[in-house]
Every structure is written in structure tokens, then in C-alpha cells.
PDB file of C-alpha atoms and ligand atoms in Angstrom:
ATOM      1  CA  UNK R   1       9.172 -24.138   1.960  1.00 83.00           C
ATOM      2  CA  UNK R   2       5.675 -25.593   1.520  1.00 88.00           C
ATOM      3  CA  UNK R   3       2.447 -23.415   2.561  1.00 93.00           C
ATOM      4  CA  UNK R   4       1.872 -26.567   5.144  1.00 94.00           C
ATOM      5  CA  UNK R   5       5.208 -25.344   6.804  1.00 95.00           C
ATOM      6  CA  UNK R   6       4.715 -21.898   6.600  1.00 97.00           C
ATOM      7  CA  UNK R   7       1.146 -22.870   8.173  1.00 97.00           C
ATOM      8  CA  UNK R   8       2.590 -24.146  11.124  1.00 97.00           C
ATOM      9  CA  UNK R   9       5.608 -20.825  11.903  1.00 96.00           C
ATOM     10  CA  UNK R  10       2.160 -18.790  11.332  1.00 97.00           C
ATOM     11  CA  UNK R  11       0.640 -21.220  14.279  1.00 97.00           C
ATOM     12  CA  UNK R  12       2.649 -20.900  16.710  1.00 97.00           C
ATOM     13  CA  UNK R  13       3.938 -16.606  15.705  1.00 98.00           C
ATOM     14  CA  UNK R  14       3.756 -14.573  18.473  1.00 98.00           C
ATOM     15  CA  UNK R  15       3.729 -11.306  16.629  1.00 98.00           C
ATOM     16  CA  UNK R  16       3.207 -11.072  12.357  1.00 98.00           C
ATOM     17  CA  UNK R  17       3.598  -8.386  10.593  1.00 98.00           C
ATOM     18  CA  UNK R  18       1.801  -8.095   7.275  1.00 98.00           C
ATOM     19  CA  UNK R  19       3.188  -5.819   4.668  1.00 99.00           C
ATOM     20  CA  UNK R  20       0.950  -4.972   1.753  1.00 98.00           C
ATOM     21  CA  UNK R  21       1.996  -3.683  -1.727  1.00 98.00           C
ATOM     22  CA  UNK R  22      -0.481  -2.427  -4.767  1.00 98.00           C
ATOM     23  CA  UNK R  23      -0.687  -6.550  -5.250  1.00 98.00           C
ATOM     24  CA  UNK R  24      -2.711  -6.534  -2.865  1.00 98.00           C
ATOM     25  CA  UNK R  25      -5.173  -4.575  -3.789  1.00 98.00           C
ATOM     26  CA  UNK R  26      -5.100  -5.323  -7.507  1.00 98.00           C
ATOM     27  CA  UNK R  27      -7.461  -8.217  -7.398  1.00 98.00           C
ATOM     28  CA  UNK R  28      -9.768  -5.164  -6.124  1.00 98.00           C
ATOM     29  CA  UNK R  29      -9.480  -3.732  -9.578  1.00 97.00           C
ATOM     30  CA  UNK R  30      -6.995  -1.193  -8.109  1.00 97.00           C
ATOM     31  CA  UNK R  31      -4.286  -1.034 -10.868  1.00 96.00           C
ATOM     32  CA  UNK R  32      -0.673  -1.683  -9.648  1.00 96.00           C
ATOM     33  CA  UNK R  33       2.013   0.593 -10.554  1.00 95.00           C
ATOM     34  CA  UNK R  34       4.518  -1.618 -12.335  1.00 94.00           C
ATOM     35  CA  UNK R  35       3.187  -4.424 -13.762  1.00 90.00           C
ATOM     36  CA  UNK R  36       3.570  -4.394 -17.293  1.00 87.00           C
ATOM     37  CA  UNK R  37       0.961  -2.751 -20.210  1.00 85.00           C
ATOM     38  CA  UNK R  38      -1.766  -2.390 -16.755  1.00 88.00           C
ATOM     39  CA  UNK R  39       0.504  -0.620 -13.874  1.00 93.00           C
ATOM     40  CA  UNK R  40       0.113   3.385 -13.400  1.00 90.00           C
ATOM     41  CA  UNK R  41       3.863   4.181 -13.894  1.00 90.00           C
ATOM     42  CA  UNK R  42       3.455   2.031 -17.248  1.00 90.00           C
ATOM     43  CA  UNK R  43       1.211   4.518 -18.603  1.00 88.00           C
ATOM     44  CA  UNK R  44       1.500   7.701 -16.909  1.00 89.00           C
ATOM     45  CA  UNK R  45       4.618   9.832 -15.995  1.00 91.00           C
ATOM     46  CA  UNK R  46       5.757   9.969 -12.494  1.00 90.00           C
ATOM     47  CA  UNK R  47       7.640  13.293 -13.360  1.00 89.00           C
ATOM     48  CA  UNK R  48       4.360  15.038 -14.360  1.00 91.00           C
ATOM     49  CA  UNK R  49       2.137  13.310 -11.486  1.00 94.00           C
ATOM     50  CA  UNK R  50       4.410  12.318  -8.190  1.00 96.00           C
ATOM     51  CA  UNK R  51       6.328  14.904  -6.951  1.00 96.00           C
ATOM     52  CA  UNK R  52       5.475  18.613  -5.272  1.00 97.00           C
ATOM     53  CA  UNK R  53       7.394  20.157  -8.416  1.00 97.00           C
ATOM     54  CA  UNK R  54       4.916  18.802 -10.788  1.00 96.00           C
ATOM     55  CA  UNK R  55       1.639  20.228  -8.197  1.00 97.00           C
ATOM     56  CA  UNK R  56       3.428  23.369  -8.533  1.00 97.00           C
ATOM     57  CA  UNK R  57       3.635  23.044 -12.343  1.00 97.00           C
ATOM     58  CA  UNK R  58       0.390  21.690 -13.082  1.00 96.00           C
ATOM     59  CA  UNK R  59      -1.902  21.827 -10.128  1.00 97.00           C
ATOM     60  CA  UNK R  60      -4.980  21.152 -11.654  1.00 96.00           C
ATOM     61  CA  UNK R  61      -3.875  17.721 -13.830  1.00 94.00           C
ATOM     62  CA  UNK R  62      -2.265  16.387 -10.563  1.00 96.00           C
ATOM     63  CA  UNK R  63      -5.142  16.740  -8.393  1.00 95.00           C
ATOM     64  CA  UNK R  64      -7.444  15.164 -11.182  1.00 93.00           C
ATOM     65  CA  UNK R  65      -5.486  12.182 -11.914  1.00 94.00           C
ATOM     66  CA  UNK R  66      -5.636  11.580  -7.751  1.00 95.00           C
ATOM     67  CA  UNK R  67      -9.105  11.896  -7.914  1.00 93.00           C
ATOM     68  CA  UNK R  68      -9.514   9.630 -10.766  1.00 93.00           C
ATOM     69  CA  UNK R  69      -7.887   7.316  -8.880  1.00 95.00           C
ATOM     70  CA  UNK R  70      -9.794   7.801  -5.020  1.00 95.00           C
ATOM     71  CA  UNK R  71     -12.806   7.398  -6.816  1.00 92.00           C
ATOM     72  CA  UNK R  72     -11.535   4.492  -8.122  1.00 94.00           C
ATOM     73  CA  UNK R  73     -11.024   3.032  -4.678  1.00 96.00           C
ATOM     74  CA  UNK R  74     -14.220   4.467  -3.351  1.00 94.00           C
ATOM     75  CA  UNK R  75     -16.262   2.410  -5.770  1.00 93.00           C
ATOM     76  CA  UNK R  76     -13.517  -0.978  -5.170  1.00 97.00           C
ATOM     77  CA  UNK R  77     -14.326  -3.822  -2.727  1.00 98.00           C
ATOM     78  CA  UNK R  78     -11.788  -4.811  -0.448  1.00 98.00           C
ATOM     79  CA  UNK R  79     -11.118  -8.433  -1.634  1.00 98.00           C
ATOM     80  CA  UNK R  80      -9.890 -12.113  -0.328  1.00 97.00           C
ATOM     81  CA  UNK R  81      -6.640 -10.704   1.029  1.00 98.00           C
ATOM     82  CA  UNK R  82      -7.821  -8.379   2.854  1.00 98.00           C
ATOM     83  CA  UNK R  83     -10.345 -10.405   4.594  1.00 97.00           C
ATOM     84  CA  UNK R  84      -7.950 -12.927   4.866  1.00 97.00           C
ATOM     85  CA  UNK R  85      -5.751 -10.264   7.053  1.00 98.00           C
ATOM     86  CA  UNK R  86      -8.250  -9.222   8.922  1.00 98.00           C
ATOM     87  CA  UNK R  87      -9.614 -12.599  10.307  1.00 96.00           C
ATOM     88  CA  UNK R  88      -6.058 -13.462  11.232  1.00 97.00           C
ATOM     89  CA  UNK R  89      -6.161 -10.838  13.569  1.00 97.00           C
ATOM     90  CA  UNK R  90      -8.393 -13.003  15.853  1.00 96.00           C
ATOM     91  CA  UNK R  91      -5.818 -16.002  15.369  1.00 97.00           C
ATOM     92  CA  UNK R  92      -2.649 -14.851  16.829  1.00 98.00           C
ATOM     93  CA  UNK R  93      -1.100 -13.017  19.386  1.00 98.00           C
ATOM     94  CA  UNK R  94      -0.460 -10.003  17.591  1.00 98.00           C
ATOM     95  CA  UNK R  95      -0.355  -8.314  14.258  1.00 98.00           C
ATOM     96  CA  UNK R  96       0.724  -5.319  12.571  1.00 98.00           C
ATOM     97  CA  UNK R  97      -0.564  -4.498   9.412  1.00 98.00           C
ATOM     98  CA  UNK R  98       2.241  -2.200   7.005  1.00 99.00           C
ATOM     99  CA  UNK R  99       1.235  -1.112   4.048  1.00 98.00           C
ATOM    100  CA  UNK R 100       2.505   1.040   0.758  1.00 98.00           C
ATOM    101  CA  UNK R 101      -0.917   1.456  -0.575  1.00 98.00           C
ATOM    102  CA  UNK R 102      -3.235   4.562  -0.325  1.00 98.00           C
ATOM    103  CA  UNK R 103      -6.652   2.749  -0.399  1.00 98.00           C
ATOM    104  CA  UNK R 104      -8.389   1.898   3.043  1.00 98.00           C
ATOM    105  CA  UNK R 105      -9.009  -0.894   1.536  1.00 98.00           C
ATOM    106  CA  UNK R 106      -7.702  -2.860   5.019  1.00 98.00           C
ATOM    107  CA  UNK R 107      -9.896  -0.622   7.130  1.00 98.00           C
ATOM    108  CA  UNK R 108     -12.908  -1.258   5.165  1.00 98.00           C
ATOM    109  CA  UNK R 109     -11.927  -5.361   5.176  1.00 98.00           C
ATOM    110  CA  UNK R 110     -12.009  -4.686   9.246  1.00 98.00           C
ATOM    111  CA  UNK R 111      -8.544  -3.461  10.413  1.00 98.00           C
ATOM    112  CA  UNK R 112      -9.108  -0.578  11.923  1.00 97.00           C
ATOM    113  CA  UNK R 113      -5.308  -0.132  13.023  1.00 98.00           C
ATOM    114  CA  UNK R 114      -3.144   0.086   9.313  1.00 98.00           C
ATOM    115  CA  UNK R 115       0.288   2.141   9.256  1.00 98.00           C
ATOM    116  CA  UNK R 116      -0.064   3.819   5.914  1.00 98.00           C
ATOM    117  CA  UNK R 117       3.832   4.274   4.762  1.00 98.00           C
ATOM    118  CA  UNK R 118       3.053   6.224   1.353  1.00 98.00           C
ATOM    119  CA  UNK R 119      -0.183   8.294   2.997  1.00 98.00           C
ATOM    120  CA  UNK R 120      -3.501   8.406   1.707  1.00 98.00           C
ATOM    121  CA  UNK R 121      -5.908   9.158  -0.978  1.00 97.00           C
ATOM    122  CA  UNK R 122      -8.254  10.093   1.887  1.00 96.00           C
ATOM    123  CA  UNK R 123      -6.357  12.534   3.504  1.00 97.00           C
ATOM    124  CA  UNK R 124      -5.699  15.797   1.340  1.00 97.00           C
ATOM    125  CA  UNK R 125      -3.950  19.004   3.258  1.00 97.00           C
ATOM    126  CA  UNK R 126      -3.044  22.240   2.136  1.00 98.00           C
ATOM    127  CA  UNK R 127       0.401  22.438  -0.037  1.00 98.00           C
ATOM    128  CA  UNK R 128       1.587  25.683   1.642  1.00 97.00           C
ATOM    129  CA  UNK R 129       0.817  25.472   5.371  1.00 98.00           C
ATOM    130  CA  UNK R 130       0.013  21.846   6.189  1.00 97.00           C
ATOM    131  CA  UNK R 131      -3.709  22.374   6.808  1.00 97.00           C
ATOM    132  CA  UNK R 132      -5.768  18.792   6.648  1.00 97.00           C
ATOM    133  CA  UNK R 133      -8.830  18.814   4.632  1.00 96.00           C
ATOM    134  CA  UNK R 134     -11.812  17.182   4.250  1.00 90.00           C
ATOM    135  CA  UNK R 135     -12.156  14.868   1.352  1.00 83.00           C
ATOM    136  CA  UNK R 136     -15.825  14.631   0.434  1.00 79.00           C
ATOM    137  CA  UNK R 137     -17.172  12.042  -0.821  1.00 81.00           C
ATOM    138  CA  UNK R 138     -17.871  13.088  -4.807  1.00 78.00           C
ATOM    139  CA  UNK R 139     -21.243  12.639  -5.959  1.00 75.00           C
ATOM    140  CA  UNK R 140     -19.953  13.354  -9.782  1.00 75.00           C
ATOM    141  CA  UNK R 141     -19.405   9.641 -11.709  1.00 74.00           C
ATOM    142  CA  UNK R 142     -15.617   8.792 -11.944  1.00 71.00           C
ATOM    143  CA  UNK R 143     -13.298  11.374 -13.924  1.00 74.00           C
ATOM    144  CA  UNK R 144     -11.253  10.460 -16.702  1.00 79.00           C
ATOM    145  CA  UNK R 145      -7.495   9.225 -15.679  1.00 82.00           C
ATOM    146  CA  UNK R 146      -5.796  11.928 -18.006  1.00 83.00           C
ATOM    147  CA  UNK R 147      -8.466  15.102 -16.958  1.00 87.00           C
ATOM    148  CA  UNK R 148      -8.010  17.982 -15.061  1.00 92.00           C
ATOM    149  CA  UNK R 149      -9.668  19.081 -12.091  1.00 92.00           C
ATOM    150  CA  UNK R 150      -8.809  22.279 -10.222  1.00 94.00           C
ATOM    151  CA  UNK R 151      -7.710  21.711  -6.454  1.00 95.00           C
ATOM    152  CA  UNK R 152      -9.824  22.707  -3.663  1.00 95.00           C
ATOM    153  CA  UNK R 153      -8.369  25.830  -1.808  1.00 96.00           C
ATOM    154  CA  UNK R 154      -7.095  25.609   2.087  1.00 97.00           C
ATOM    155  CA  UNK R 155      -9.519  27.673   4.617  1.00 96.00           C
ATOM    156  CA  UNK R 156      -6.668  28.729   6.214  1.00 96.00           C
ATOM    157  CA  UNK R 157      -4.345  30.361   3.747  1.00 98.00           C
ATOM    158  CA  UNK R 158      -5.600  29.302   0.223  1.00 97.00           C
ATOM    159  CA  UNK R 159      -2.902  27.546  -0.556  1.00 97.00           C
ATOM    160  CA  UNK R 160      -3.966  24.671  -2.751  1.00 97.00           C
ATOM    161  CA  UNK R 161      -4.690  21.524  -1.296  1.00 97.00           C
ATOM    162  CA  UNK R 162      -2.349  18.792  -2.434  1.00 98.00           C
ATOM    163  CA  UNK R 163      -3.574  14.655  -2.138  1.00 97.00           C
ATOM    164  CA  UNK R 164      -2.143  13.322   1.133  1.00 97.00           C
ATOM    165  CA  UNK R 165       0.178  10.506  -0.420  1.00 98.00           C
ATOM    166  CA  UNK R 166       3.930  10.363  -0.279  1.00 98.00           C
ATOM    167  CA  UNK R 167       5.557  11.729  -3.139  1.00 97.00           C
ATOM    168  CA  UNK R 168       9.152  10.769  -5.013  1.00 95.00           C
ATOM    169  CA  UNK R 169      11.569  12.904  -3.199  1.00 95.00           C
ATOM    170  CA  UNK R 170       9.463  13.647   0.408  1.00 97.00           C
ATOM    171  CA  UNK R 171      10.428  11.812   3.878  1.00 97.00           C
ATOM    172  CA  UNK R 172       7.689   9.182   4.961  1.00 98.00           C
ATOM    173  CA  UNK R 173       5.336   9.945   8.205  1.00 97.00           C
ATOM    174  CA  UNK R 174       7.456   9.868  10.847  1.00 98.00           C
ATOM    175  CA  UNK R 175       6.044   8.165  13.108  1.00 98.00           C
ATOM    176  CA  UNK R 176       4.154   5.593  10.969  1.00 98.00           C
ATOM    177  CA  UNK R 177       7.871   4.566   9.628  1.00 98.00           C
ATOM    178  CA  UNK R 178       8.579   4.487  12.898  1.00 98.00           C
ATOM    179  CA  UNK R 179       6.007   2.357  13.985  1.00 98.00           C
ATOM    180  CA  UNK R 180       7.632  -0.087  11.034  1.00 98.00           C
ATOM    181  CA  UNK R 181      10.753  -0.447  11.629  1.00 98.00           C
ATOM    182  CA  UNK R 182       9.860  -1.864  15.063  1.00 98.00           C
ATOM    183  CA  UNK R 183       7.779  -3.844  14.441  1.00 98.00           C
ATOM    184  CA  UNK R 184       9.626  -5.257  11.355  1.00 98.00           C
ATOM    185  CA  UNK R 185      12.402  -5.301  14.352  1.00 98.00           C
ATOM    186  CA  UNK R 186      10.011  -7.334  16.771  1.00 98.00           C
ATOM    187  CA  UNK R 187       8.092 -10.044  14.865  1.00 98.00           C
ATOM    188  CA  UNK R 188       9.059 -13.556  14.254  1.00 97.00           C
ATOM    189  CA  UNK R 189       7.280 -13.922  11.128  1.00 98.00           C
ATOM    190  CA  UNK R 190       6.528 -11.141   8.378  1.00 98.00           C
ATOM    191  CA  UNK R 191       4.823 -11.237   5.566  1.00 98.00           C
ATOM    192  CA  UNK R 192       5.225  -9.475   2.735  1.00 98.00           C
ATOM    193  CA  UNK R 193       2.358  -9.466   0.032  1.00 98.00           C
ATOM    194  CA  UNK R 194       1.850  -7.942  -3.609  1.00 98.00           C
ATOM    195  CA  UNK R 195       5.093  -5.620  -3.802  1.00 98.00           C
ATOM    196  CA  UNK R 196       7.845  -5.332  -5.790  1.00 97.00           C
ATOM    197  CA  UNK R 197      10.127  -4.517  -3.062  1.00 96.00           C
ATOM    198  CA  UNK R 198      11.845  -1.852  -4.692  1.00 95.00           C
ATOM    199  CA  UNK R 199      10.834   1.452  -3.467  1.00 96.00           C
ATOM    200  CA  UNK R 200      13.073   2.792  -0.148  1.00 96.00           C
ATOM    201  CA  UNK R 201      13.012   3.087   2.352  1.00 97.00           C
ATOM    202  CA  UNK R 202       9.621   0.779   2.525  1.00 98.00           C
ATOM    203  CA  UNK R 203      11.480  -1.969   1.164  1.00 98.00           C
ATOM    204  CA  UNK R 204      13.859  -2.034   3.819  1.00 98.00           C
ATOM    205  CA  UNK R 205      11.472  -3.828   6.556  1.00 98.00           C
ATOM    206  CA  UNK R 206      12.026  -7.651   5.302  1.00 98.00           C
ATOM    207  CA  UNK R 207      15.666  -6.967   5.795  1.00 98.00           C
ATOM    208  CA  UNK R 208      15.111  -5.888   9.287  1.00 98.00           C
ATOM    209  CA  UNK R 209      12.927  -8.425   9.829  1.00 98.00           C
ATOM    210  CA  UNK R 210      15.461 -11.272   8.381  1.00 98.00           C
ATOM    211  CA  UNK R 211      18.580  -9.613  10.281  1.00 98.00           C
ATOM    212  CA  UNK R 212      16.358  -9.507  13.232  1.00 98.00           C
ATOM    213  CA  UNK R 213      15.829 -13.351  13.428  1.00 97.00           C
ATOM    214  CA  UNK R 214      12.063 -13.549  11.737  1.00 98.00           C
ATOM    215  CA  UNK R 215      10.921 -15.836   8.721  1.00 98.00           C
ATOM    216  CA  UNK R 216      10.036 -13.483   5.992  1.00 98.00           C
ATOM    217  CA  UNK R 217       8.098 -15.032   3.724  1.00 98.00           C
ATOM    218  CA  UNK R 218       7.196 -13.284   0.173  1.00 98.00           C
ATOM    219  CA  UNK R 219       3.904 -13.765  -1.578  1.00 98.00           C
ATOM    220  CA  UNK R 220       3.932 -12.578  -5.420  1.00 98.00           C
ATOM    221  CA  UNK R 221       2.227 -13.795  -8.345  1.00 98.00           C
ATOM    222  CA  UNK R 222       5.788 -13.133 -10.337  1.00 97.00           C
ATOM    223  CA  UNK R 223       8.762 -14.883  -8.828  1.00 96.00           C
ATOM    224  CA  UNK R 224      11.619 -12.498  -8.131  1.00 96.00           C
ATOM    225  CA  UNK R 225      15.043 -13.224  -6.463  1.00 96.00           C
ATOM    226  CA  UNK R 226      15.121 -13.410  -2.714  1.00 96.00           C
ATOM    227  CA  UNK R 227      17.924 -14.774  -0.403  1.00 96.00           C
ATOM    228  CA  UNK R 228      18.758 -17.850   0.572  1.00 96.00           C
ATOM    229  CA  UNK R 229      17.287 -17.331   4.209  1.00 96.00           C
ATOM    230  CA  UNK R 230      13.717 -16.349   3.119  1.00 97.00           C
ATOM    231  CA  UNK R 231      10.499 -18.066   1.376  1.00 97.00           C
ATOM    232  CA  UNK R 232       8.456 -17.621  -1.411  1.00 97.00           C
ATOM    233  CA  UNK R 233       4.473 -18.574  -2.207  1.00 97.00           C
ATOM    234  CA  UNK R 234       4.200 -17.622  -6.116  1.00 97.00           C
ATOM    235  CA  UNK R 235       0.369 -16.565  -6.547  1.00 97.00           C
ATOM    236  CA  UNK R 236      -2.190 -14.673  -6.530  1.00 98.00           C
ATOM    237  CA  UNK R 237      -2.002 -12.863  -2.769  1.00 98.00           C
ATOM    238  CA  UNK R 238      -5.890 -13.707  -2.517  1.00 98.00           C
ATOM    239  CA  UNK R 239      -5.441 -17.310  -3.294  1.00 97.00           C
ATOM    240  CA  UNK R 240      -2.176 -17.330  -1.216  1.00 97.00           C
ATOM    241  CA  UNK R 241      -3.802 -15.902   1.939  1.00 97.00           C
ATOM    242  CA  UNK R 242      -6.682 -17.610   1.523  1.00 96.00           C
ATOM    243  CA  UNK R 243      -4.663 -21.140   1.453  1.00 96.00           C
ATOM    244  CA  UNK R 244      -2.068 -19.865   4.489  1.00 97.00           C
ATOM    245  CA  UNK R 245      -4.716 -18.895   6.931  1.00 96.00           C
ATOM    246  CA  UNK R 246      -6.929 -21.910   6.179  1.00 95.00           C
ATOM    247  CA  UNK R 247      -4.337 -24.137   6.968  1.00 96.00           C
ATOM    248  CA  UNK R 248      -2.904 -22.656   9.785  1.00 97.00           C
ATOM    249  CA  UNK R 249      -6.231 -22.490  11.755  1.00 95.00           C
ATOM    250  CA  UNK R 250      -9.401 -23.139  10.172  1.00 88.00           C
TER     251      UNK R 250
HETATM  252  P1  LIG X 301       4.389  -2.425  -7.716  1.00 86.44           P
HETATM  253  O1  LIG X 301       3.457  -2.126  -8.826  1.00 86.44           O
HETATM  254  O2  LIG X 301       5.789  -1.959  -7.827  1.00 86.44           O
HETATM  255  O3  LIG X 301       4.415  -3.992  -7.473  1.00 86.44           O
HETATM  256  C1  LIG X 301       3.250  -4.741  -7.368  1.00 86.44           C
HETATM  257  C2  LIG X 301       3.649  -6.172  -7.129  1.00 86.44           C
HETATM  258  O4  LIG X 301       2.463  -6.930  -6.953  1.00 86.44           O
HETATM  259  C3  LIG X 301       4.421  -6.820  -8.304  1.00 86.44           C
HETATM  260  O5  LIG X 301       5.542  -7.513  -7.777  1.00 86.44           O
HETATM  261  C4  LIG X 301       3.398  -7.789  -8.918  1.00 86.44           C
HETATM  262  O6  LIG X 301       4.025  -8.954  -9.431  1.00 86.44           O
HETATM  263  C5  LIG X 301       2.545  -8.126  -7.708  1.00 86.44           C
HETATM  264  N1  LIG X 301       1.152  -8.486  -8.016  1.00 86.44           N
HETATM  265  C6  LIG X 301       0.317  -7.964  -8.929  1.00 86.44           C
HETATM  266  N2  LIG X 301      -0.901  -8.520  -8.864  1.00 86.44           N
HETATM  267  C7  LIG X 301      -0.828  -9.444  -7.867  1.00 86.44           C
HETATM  268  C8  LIG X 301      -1.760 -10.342  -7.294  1.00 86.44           C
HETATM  269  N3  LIG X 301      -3.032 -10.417  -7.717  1.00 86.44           N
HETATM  270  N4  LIG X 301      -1.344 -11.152  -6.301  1.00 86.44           N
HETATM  271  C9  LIG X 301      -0.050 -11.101  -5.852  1.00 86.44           C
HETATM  272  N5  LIG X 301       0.870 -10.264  -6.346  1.00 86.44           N
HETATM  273  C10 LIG X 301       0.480  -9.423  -7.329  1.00 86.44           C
HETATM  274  O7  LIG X 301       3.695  -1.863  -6.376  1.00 86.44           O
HETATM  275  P2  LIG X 301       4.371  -1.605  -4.955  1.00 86.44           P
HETATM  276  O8  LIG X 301       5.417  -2.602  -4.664  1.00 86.44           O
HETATM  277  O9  LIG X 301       3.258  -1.459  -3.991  1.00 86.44           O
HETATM  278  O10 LIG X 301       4.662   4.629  -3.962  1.00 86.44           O
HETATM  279  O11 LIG X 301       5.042  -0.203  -5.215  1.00 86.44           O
HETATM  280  C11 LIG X 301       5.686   0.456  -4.160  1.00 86.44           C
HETATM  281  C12 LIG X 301       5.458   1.930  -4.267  1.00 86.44           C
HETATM  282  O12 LIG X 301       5.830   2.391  -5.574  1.00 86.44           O
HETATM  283  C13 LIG X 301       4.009   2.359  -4.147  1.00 86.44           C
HETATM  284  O13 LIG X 301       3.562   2.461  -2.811  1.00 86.44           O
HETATM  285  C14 LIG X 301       4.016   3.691  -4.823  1.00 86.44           C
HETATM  286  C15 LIG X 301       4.873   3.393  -6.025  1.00 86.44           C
HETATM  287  O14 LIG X 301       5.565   4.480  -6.553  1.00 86.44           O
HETATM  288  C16 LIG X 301       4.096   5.806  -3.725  1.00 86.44           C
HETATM  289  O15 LIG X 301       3.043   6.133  -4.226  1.00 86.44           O
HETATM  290  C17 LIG X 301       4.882   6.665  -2.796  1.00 86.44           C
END
């Protein structure tokens, strides 16, 4: 389907759901995690780095490669997508914004209201007893990706504190996935923008959408094979969003 027709089902929507993926933040200089020779799990292990076994093994290497990469995101800009999202917030009925990523890249573009599906960088808590943190802003220049930094201890039982993102193996927020799945459920158009699609349960929500009666329309700078119901917009997701909401209303 041309972006022209996909312009007008984004007219006349009365509730789109946006679903981000590292794509979208990648033209922020945040690096994806499977593109080829730049994405994280291209270059770094997920055994070693993304699950609670591996905190447990190696505390101090796991919380410094997640601070290499919130610093990272503290010093990005949210770009053209995210913009993009947030002005069409003031265009149609209603939106929900889903995303996989860990930046607040969104928030900072102006949406204050994101459901964060894989957690945050922002939002360490203690390992042992749950405890949130406080993530302060560092005032040391950004770490290398591969060095180690010792966690922070809870106040509460000095546990160590573990970076608030979902890991292989653990259940997503409740209630943010939740919060998805109806709204994947309830909108008549969803888009999804800069993922891979491959990670579950996450990658579940176009199909709910589709089976649910929405267009679901994928935006990717790689083509990939999608069914015979939905649409694709090969490009960059800044260029993409850029040309979709300027043509729907501007
Ligand atoms: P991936 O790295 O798997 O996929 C990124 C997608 O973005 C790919 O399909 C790229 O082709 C596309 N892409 C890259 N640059 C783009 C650009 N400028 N414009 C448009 N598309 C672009 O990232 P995700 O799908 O987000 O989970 O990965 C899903 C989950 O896997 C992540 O949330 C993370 C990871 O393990 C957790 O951390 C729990």
C-alpha cells in the first residue's frame, strides 16, 4: 500500500498504537541489537550480560556494560521519529505509545505516557528484595562498553542493585503488558516501527492487532516477510514518520 493510503487509514484512526523497537532509536546513535557488525548482541554475549544468572556471576561487568550504555542515552537526542510520534498525539483521537526500548527517548521527544515492555535503563532496584533506586545522573565521562563497574548497594538490605530492564528468561511488567495487549486489542491502526519482531511475547501485539480487525502497518529499513493482510514502508523510521504524518495532516 502506498504512504498516500496509509495517510488517509491514519486520518480518519480513532485509536493508533505505535510500537517502537531499537530502530527507532538508532538514528539517535543508540546501537540496535541485531543489526549486523553494529547491533549489541553482534558484539557482546547475551549469556554473560542479559540474564539474573550472569548479575549473580559477574555483578560488577553487568552493571558497567548498563551503564555504558544509559550514559549513552543520557548524552543521545531523541530524533525525527520520535518527534514525529509525539506531534501525532495532537492529530488523532487517541494514541498509545508501546515500546521495547529502555531509553526515554519518547518522554524526552514529549510523550509523557510510554508503556516500557523491556523496563528501563532509568530505573535500577535492588536484586534481592525489589527495592527501587535512584539512578543519578553520572558526572564521570562515558565508561568503556567492555569495563567493569561495581553495583551500587540497596539501603534496605544491601543486596546489589541490578539495572531495571527485562532480562532473557524474566516475565514482563505486568501491568504494562497488560496495558498492550489491549490496546493492541482496541486500535484500528498500529504501527510498528524499527523492530525485528522476534522477541516474545512483545512481538505478539501486531498479531492481536491484525486478528483484532486493525491495519498493521510495519516500518523497517530491511524488508522482512509479513502476511498477506498487513503493509510495509521500507526506510529509515525517521524518514518514514516524517513522510506518514506530513501527509496525513500537515
Ligand atoms: P533489533 O535489533 O532486533 O531490531 C531492530 C530493527 O530495526 C531491525 O529490524 C532493523 O532492520 C531496524 N532498523 C535499524 N535501524 C533502523 C532505522 N534507522 N529505521 C528503521 N528501522 C531500522 O531490536 P528490537 O526489535 O527492538 O530486549 O529487539 C527486541 C528486543 O530484543 C529488545 O527490546 C531487547 C533485545 O534483546 C530486551 O532487552 C529485553
Amino acid at each position: 500500500m502506498p504512504i498516500t493510503k496509509i495517510a488517509e487509514h491514519l486520518r480518519v484512526a480513532r485509536h493508533v498504537v505505535v510500537f517502537t523497537g531499537a530502530g527507532a532509536s538508532a538514528e539517535s546513535g543508540i546501537p540496535t541489537f541485531r543489526d549486523t557488525l553494529t547491533g549489541l548482541w553482534e558484539n557482546f554475549d547475551t549469556s554473560k550480560l542479559a540474564t539474573a544468572e550472569a548479575f549473580r556471576a559477574d555483578p560488577s561487568l553487568c552493571w558497567g556494560w548498563y551503564e555504558w550504555r544509559r550514559r549513552k542515552v543520557i548524552q543521545a537526542q531523541p530524533n525525527g521519529v520520535h518527534n514525529a510520534i509525539a506531534l501525532l498525539a495532537s492529530h488523532v483521537p487517541k494514541l498509545t505509545i508501546i515500546t521495547q526500548n529502555v531509553d526515554d527517548l519518547h518522554e524526552r521527544a514529549g510523550s509523557p505516557v510510554v508503556t516500557h515492555l523491556h523496563g528501563s535503563l532509568h530505573s535500577p532496584r535492588c536484586i534481592d528484595c525489589g527495592s527501587a533506586h535512584e539512578a543519578p545522573l553520572p558526572s564521570e565521562p562515558l565508561p568503556e562498553a567492555g569495563i567493569r563497574i561495581e553495583p551500587p548497594r540497596c539501603t534496605s538490605c544491601n543486596g546489589y542493585v541490578r539495572p531495571g530492564v527485562v532480562w532473557f528468561g524474566e516475565m514482563l511488567p505486568d501491568e504494562a503488558w497488560t496495558d498492550a495487549l489491549a490496546a493492541a486489542k482496541d486500535c484500528d491502526l498500529f504501527l510498528s516501527i524499527g523492530t525485528s519482531g522476534i522477541v516474545y511475547p512483545a512481538a505478539e501485539l501486531p498479531f492481536a492487532a491484525l486478528a483484532n480487525g486493525a491495519t498493521v502497518v510495519h516500518i523497517n529499513s530491511l524488508r522482512f516477510a509479513i502476511s498477506s493482510q498487513e503493509f510495509f514502508i521500507q526506510g529509515t523510521a525517521t524518514s518514514s514518520m516524517k513522510s506518514l504524518v506530513e501527509e496525513a495532516f500537515l
